[in-house]
PDB file of C-alpha atoms in Angstrom:
ATOM      1  CA  UNK A   1     -62.877  26.833 -11.446  1.00  0.00           C
ATOM      2  CA  UNK A   2     -65.389  24.613 -13.204  1.00  0.00           C
ATOM      3  CA  UNK A   3     -68.204  22.336 -12.164  1.00  0.00           C
ATOM      4  CA  UNK A   4     -69.173  18.834 -13.175  1.00  0.00           C
ATOM      5  CA  UNK A   5     -72.981  18.905 -12.890  1.00  0.00           C
ATOM      6  CA  UNK A   6     -75.454  16.037 -12.988  1.00  0.00           C
ATOM      7  CA  UNK A   7     -78.953  16.892 -14.293  1.00  0.00           C
ATOM      8  CA  UNK A   8     -81.844  14.600 -13.310  1.00  0.00           C
ATOM      9  CA  UNK A   9     -85.600  14.501 -13.739  1.00  0.00           C
ATOM     10  CA  UNK A  10     -87.961  13.035 -11.146  1.00  0.00           C
ATOM     11  CA  UNK A  11     -90.496  12.576 -13.932  1.00  0.00           C
ATOM     12  CA  UNK A  12     -88.291  10.655 -16.390  1.00  0.00           C
ATOM     13  CA  UNK A  13     -85.996   8.455 -14.303  1.00  0.00           C
ATOM     14  CA  UNK A  14     -84.086   7.227 -17.382  1.00  0.00           C
ATOM     15  CA  UNK A  15     -83.186  10.791 -18.424  1.00  0.00           C
ATOM     16  CA  UNK A  16     -79.944  12.347 -17.260  1.00  0.00           C
ATOM     17  CA  UNK A  17     -77.248  14.760 -18.359  1.00  0.00           C
ATOM     18  CA  UNK A  18     -73.691  15.153 -17.155  1.00  0.00           C
ATOM     19  CA  UNK A  19     -72.143  18.479 -18.135  1.00  0.00           C
ATOM     20  CA  UNK A  20     -69.015  20.464 -17.413  1.00  0.00           C
ATOM     21  CA  UNK A  21     -69.283  24.244 -17.068  1.00  0.00           C
ATOM     22  CA  UNK A  22     -67.059  27.105 -15.963  1.00  0.00           C
ATOM     23  CA  UNK A  23     -67.954  28.867 -12.704  1.00  0.00           C
ATOM     24  CA  UNK A  24     -67.896  32.197 -14.587  1.00  0.00           C
ATOM     25  CA  UNK A  25     -70.595  31.044 -17.022  1.00  0.00           C
ATOM     26  CA  UNK A  26     -73.957  32.739 -16.583  1.00  0.00           C
ATOM     27  CA  UNK A  27     -77.180  30.997 -15.719  1.00  0.00           C
ATOM     28  CA  UNK A  28     -78.471  32.187 -19.104  1.00  0.00           C
ATOM     29  CA  UNK A  29     -75.726  30.183 -20.824  1.00  0.00           C
ATOM     30  CA  UNK A  30     -76.736  27.132 -18.785  1.00  0.00           C
ATOM     31  CA  UNK A  31     -80.423  27.756 -19.577  1.00  0.00           C
ATOM     32  CA  UNK A  32     -79.665  28.013 -23.322  1.00  0.00           C
ATOM     33  CA  UNK A  33     -77.604  24.822 -23.151  1.00  0.00           C
ATOM     34  CA  UNK A  34     -80.416  22.886 -21.420  1.00  0.00           C
ATOM     35  CA  UNK A  35     -82.989  24.220 -23.895  1.00  0.00           C
ATOM     36  CA  UNK A  36     -80.815  23.091 -26.800  1.00  0.00           C
ATOM     37  CA  UNK A  37     -80.002  19.636 -25.409  1.00  0.00           C
ATOM     38  CA  UNK A  38     -83.642  18.962 -24.456  1.00  0.00           C
ATOM     39  CA  UNK A  39     -84.974  20.574 -27.652  1.00  0.00           C
ATOM     40  CA  UNK A  40     -87.353  22.802 -25.670  1.00  0.00           C
ATOM     41  CA  UNK A  41     -89.031  25.989 -26.870  1.00  0.00           C
ATOM     42  CA  UNK A  42     -86.734  28.891 -25.891  1.00  0.00           C
ATOM     43  CA  UNK A  43     -89.660  31.342 -25.638  1.00  0.00           C
ATOM     44  CA  UNK A  44     -91.065  29.664 -22.507  1.00  0.00           C
ATOM     45  CA  UNK A  45     -90.386  31.084 -19.049  1.00  0.00           C
ATOM     46  CA  UNK A  46     -87.866  29.339 -16.823  1.00  0.00           C
ATOM     47  CA  UNK A  47     -86.025  29.950 -13.554  1.00  0.00           C
ATOM     48  CA  UNK A  48     -83.234  28.469 -11.507  1.00  0.00           C
ATOM     49  CA  UNK A  49     -83.541  28.100  -7.734  1.00  0.00           C
ATOM     50  CA  UNK A  50     -80.694  27.488  -5.308  1.00  0.00           C
ATOM     51  CA  UNK A  51     -81.578  24.700  -2.881  1.00  0.00           C
ATOM     52  CA  UNK A  52     -80.620  24.414   0.781  1.00  0.00           C
ATOM     53  CA  UNK A  53     -79.466  21.106   2.274  1.00  0.00           C
ATOM     54  CA  UNK A  54     -82.978  20.615   3.707  1.00  0.00           C
ATOM     55  CA  UNK A  55     -84.469  20.876   0.184  1.00  0.00           C
ATOM     56  CA  UNK A  56     -85.932  24.358   0.595  1.00  0.00           C
ATOM     57  CA  UNK A  57     -85.711  26.832  -2.286  1.00  0.00           C
ATOM     58  CA  UNK A  58     -83.540  29.793  -1.312  1.00  0.00           C
ATOM     59  CA  UNK A  59     -82.900  32.172  -4.202  1.00  0.00           C
ATOM     60  CA  UNK A  60     -84.586  32.465  -7.592  1.00  0.00           C
ATOM     61  CA  UNK A  61     -82.536  33.334 -10.654  1.00  0.00           C
ATOM     62  CA  UNK A  62     -85.137  34.363 -13.234  1.00  0.00           C
ATOM     63  CA  UNK A  63     -84.954  34.619 -17.002  1.00  0.00           C
ATOM     64  CA  UNK A  64     -85.881  38.299 -16.844  1.00  0.00           C
ATOM     65  CA  UNK A  65     -86.302  40.990 -14.224  1.00  0.00           C
ATOM     66  CA  UNK A  66     -89.734  40.530 -12.704  1.00  0.00           C
ATOM     67  CA  UNK A  67     -90.095  43.645 -10.561  1.00  0.00           C
ATOM     68  CA  UNK A  68     -88.727  47.072 -11.299  1.00  0.00           C
ATOM     69  CA  UNK A  69     -90.564  48.813  -8.448  1.00  0.00           C
ATOM     70  CA  UNK A  70     -89.033  47.288  -5.322  1.00  0.00           C
ATOM     71  CA  UNK A  71     -85.298  47.943  -5.251  1.00  0.00           C
ATOM     72  CA  UNK A  72     -84.973  46.077  -1.948  1.00  0.00           C
ATOM     73  CA  UNK A  73     -85.817  42.741  -3.549  1.00  0.00           C
ATOM     74  CA  UNK A  74     -82.730  40.595  -3.855  1.00  0.00           C
ATOM     75  CA  UNK A  75     -83.572  39.622  -7.410  1.00  0.00           C
ATOM     76  CA  UNK A  76     -81.137  37.739  -9.605  1.00  0.00           C
ATOM     77  CA  UNK A  77     -81.394  37.545 -13.384  1.00  0.00           C
ATOM     78  CA  UNK A  78     -79.831  34.805 -15.531  1.00  0.00           C
ATOM     79  CA  UNK A  79     -77.959  36.994 -18.001  1.00  0.00           C
ATOM     80  CA  UNK A  80     -75.820  38.708 -15.331  1.00  0.00           C
ATOM     81  CA  UNK A  81     -75.654  36.018 -12.630  1.00  0.00           C
ATOM     82  CA  UNK A  82     -72.739  33.599 -12.785  1.00  0.00           C
ATOM     83  CA  UNK A  83     -72.821  30.086 -11.393  1.00  0.00           C
ATOM     84  CA  UNK A  84     -69.881  30.900  -9.135  1.00  0.00           C
ATOM     85  CA  UNK A  85     -71.921  33.608  -7.381  1.00  0.00           C
ATOM     86  CA  UNK A  86     -74.476  31.052  -6.166  1.00  0.00           C
ATOM     87  CA  UNK A  87     -72.839  27.621  -6.266  1.00  0.00           C
ATOM     88  CA  UNK A  88     -69.948  26.593  -4.056  1.00  0.00           C
ATOM     89  CA  UNK A  89     -69.143  24.654  -0.904  1.00  0.00           C
ATOM     90  CA  UNK A  90     -72.464  25.514   0.801  1.00  0.00           C
ATOM     91  CA  UNK A  91     -74.863  25.367  -2.159  1.00  0.00           C
ATOM     92  CA  UNK A  92     -74.384  22.395  -4.480  1.00  0.00           C
ATOM     93  CA  UNK A  93     -77.936  21.844  -5.706  1.00  0.00           C
ATOM     94  CA  UNK A  94     -80.003  23.964  -8.085  1.00  0.00           C
ATOM     95  CA  UNK A  95     -83.436  23.363  -9.570  1.00  0.00           C
ATOM     96  CA  UNK A  96     -84.200  24.407 -13.138  1.00  0.00           C
ATOM     97  CA  UNK A  97     -87.944  24.996 -13.426  1.00  0.00           C
ATOM     98  CA  UNK A  98     -88.921  24.731 -17.085  1.00  0.00           C
ATOM     99  CA  UNK A  99     -92.717  24.346 -16.635  1.00  0.00           C
ATOM    100  CA  UNK A 100     -94.290  26.829 -14.226  1.00  0.00           C
ATOM    101  CA  UNK A 101     -97.882  25.638 -14.705  1.00  0.00           C
ATOM    102  CA  UNK A 102     -97.013  22.025 -13.977  1.00  0.00           C
ATOM    103  CA  UNK A 103     -94.317  22.908 -11.398  1.00  0.00           C
ATOM    104  CA  UNK A 104     -91.863  20.665 -13.238  1.00  0.00           C
ATOM    105  CA  UNK A 105     -88.118  20.983 -12.953  1.00  0.00           C
ATOM    106  CA  UNK A 106     -84.730  19.341 -13.276  1.00  0.00           C
ATOM    107  CA  UNK A 107     -82.439  18.886 -10.292  1.00  0.00           C
ATOM    108  CA  UNK A 108     -78.848  19.946 -10.969  1.00  0.00           C
ATOM    109  CA  UNK A 109     -76.205  18.699  -8.516  1.00  0.00           C
ATOM    110  CA  UNK A 110     -72.552  19.623  -8.479  1.00  0.00           C
ATOM    111  CA  UNK A 111     -70.769  16.268  -8.313  1.00  0.00           C
ATOM    112  CA  UNK A 112     -67.256  17.702  -8.595  1.00  0.00           C
ATOM    113  CA  UNK A 113     -65.547  21.085  -8.374  1.00  0.00           C
ATOM    114  CA  UNK A 114     -62.455  21.134 -10.590  1.00  0.00           C
ATOM    115  CA  UNK A 115     -59.526  23.489 -11.011  1.00  0.00           C
ATOM    116  CA  UNK A 116     -59.070  25.275 -14.301  1.00  0.00           C
ATOM    117  CA  UNK A 117     -61.437  26.971 -16.677  1.00  0.00           C
ATOM    118  CA  UNK A 118     -63.165  26.321 -19.974  1.00  0.00           C
ATOM    119  CA  UNK A 119     -64.798  28.469 -22.612  1.00  0.00           C
ATOM    120  CA  UNK A 120     -67.895  26.462 -23.537  1.00  0.00           C
ATOM    121  CA  UNK A 121     -70.259  24.141 -21.745  1.00  0.00           C
ATOM    122  CA  UNK A 122     -69.378  20.520 -22.479  1.00  0.00           C
ATOM    123  CA  UNK A 123     -71.916  17.720 -22.676  1.00  0.00           C
ATOM    124  CA  UNK A 124     -70.100  14.824 -21.006  1.00  0.00           C
ATOM    125  CA  UNK A 125     -72.963  12.321 -21.166  1.00  0.00           C
ATOM    126  CA  UNK A 126     -76.689  12.157 -21.939  1.00  0.00           C
ATOM    127  CA  UNK A 127     -79.064   9.269 -21.235  1.00  0.00           C
ATOM    128  CA  UNK A 128     -82.712   8.808 -22.139  1.00  0.00           C
ATOM    129  CA  UNK A 129     -85.274  11.252 -23.431  1.00  0.00           C
ATOM    130  CA  UNK A 130     -86.163  14.434 -21.558  1.00  0.00           C
ATOM    131  CA  UNK A 131     -89.751  14.867 -20.404  1.00  0.00           C
ATOM    132  CA  UNK A 132     -91.954  17.071 -22.593  1.00  0.00           C
ATOM    133  CA  UNK A 133     -91.523  20.760 -21.823  1.00  0.00           C
ATOM    134  CA  UNK A 134     -95.225  21.390 -21.176  1.00  0.00           C
ATOM    135  CA  UNK A 135     -97.343  18.810 -19.393  1.00  0.00           C
ATOM    136  CA  UNK A 136    -101.055  18.692 -20.177  1.00  0.00           C
ATOM    137  CA  UNK A 137    -101.841  16.479 -17.172  1.00  0.00           C
ATOM    138  CA  UNK A 138    -104.995  17.757 -15.507  1.00  0.00           C
ATOM    139  CA  UNK A 139    -106.346  19.231 -18.753  1.00  0.00           C
ATOM    140  CA  UNK A 140    -107.669  15.943 -20.225  1.00  0.00           C
ATOM    141  CA  UNK A 141    -111.376  16.926 -20.164  1.00  0.00           C
ATOM    142  CA  UNK A 142    -110.822  20.376 -21.599  1.00  0.00           C
ATOM    143  CA  UNK A 143    -111.618  20.680 -25.312  1.00  0.00           C
ATOM    144  CA  UNK A 144    -109.771  23.799 -26.387  1.00  0.00           C
ATOM    145  CA  UNK A 145    -110.612  23.305 -30.062  1.00  0.00           C
ATOM    146  CA  UNK A 146    -114.414  23.228 -29.548  1.00  0.00           C
ATOM    147  CA  UNK A 147    -114.677  26.955 -28.830  1.00  0.00           C
ATOM    148  CA  UNK A 148    -112.978  27.857 -32.101  1.00  0.00           C
ATOM    149  CA  UNK A 149    -115.098  25.434 -34.134  1.00  0.00           C
ATOM    150  CA  UNK A 150    -118.381  26.861 -32.875  1.00  0.00           C
ATOM    151  CA  UNK A 151    -117.392  30.483 -33.460  1.00  0.00           C
ATOM    152  CA  UNK A 152    -116.506  29.731 -37.095  1.00  0.00           C
ATOM    153  CA  UNK A 153    -119.874  28.099 -37.718  1.00  0.00           C
ATOM    154  CA  UNK A 154    -121.950  31.071 -36.509  1.00  0.00           C
ATOM    155  CA  UNK A 155    -123.517  33.109 -39.240  1.00  0.00           C
ATOM    156  CA  UNK A 156    -123.383  36.881 -39.253  1.00  0.00           C
ATOM    157  CA  UNK A 157    -127.060  37.518 -38.386  1.00  0.00           C
ATOM    158  CA  UNK A 158    -127.119  35.175 -35.388  1.00  0.00           C
ATOM    159  CA  UNK A 159    -123.924  36.754 -34.123  1.00  0.00           C
ATOM    160  CA  UNK A 160    -125.398  40.250 -34.367  1.00  0.00           C
ATOM    161  CA  UNK A 161    -128.675  39.157 -32.768  1.00  0.00           C
ATOM    162  CA  UNK A 162    -126.765  38.155 -29.647  1.00  0.00           C
ATOM    163  CA  UNK A 163    -126.217  41.873 -29.050  1.00  0.00           C
ATOM    164  CA  UNK A 164    -129.922  42.752 -29.395  1.00  0.00           C
ATOM    165  CA  UNK A 165    -130.895  44.076 -25.987  1.00  0.00           C
ATOM    166  CA  UNK A 166    -134.332  45.203 -27.200  1.00  0.00           C
ATOM    167  CA  UNK A 167    -135.740  41.704 -27.684  1.00  0.00           C
ATOM    168  CA  UNK A 168    -139.500  41.688 -27.429  1.00  0.00           C
ATOM    169  CA  UNK A 169    -139.818  45.423 -28.145  1.00  0.00           C
ATOM    170  CA  UNK A 170    -141.575  46.546 -31.315  1.00  0.00           C
ATOM    171  CA  UNK A 171    -138.733  48.812 -32.361  1.00  0.00           C
ATOM    172  CA  UNK A 172    -137.892  48.553 -36.011  1.00  0.00           C
ATOM    173  CA  UNK A 173    -134.504  50.198 -36.300  1.00  0.00           C
ATOM    174  CA  UNK A 174    -132.370  49.507 -39.334  1.00  0.00           C
ATOM    175  CA  UNK A 175    -130.163  52.598 -39.627  1.00  0.00           C
ATOM    176  CA  UNK A 176    -129.595  56.105 -38.262  1.00  0.00           C
ATOM    177  CA  UNK A 177    -131.902  57.427 -40.999  1.00  0.00           C
ATOM    178  CA  UNK A 178    -134.825  55.815 -39.142  1.00  0.00           C
ATOM    179  CA  UNK A 179    -134.364  58.156 -36.168  1.00  0.00           C
ATOM    180  CA  UNK A 180    -136.542  61.253 -35.835  1.00  0.00           C
ATOM    181  CA  UNK A 181    -135.245  64.433 -34.259  1.00  0.00           C
ATOM    182  CA  UNK A 182    -137.471  63.657 -31.240  1.00  0.00           C
ATOM    183  CA  UNK A 183    -135.678  60.321 -30.695  1.00  0.00           C
ATOM    184  CA  UNK A 184    -132.315  61.994 -30.181  1.00  0.00           C
ATOM    185  CA  UNK A 185    -133.224  63.954 -27.016  1.00  0.00           C
TER     186      UNK A 185
END
């Protein structure tokens, strides 16, 4: 069995993918395919979520195992979870969350379930440009480069003086040789 899946973005209305994939393919294979087609950084976290008819997220399929302590968690991991285990007559929609900080995702809908099988994922059609993988919306006023600039400009003495907790005392201490035996006890 194979699926014809439509991928859409709420953020970029002109972007869309139509792909064909075998039901025995893993979610990791689908993840890798989406990363390649969208030219996203493969080192970023991502998850799939099965979606109920009412739009509620049901089951997360994560890129890696998140909890090793609680064996009762019904945790699914991409590399061992096949599409056929989660998608079928009842569940036809999946979200692919590629930006956790911005809560941004693609919606994947099964538009057709076909008989037969296939070895590789096929890109049937692609329209538009995918949204950027990481959104910096909400971080406009934050100058991340300023902190690094200032630390480079500090000279050694002013940096060390920031650790001087004896300011105002008349202690002249330059090295351990300046200590008397009485000062040690």
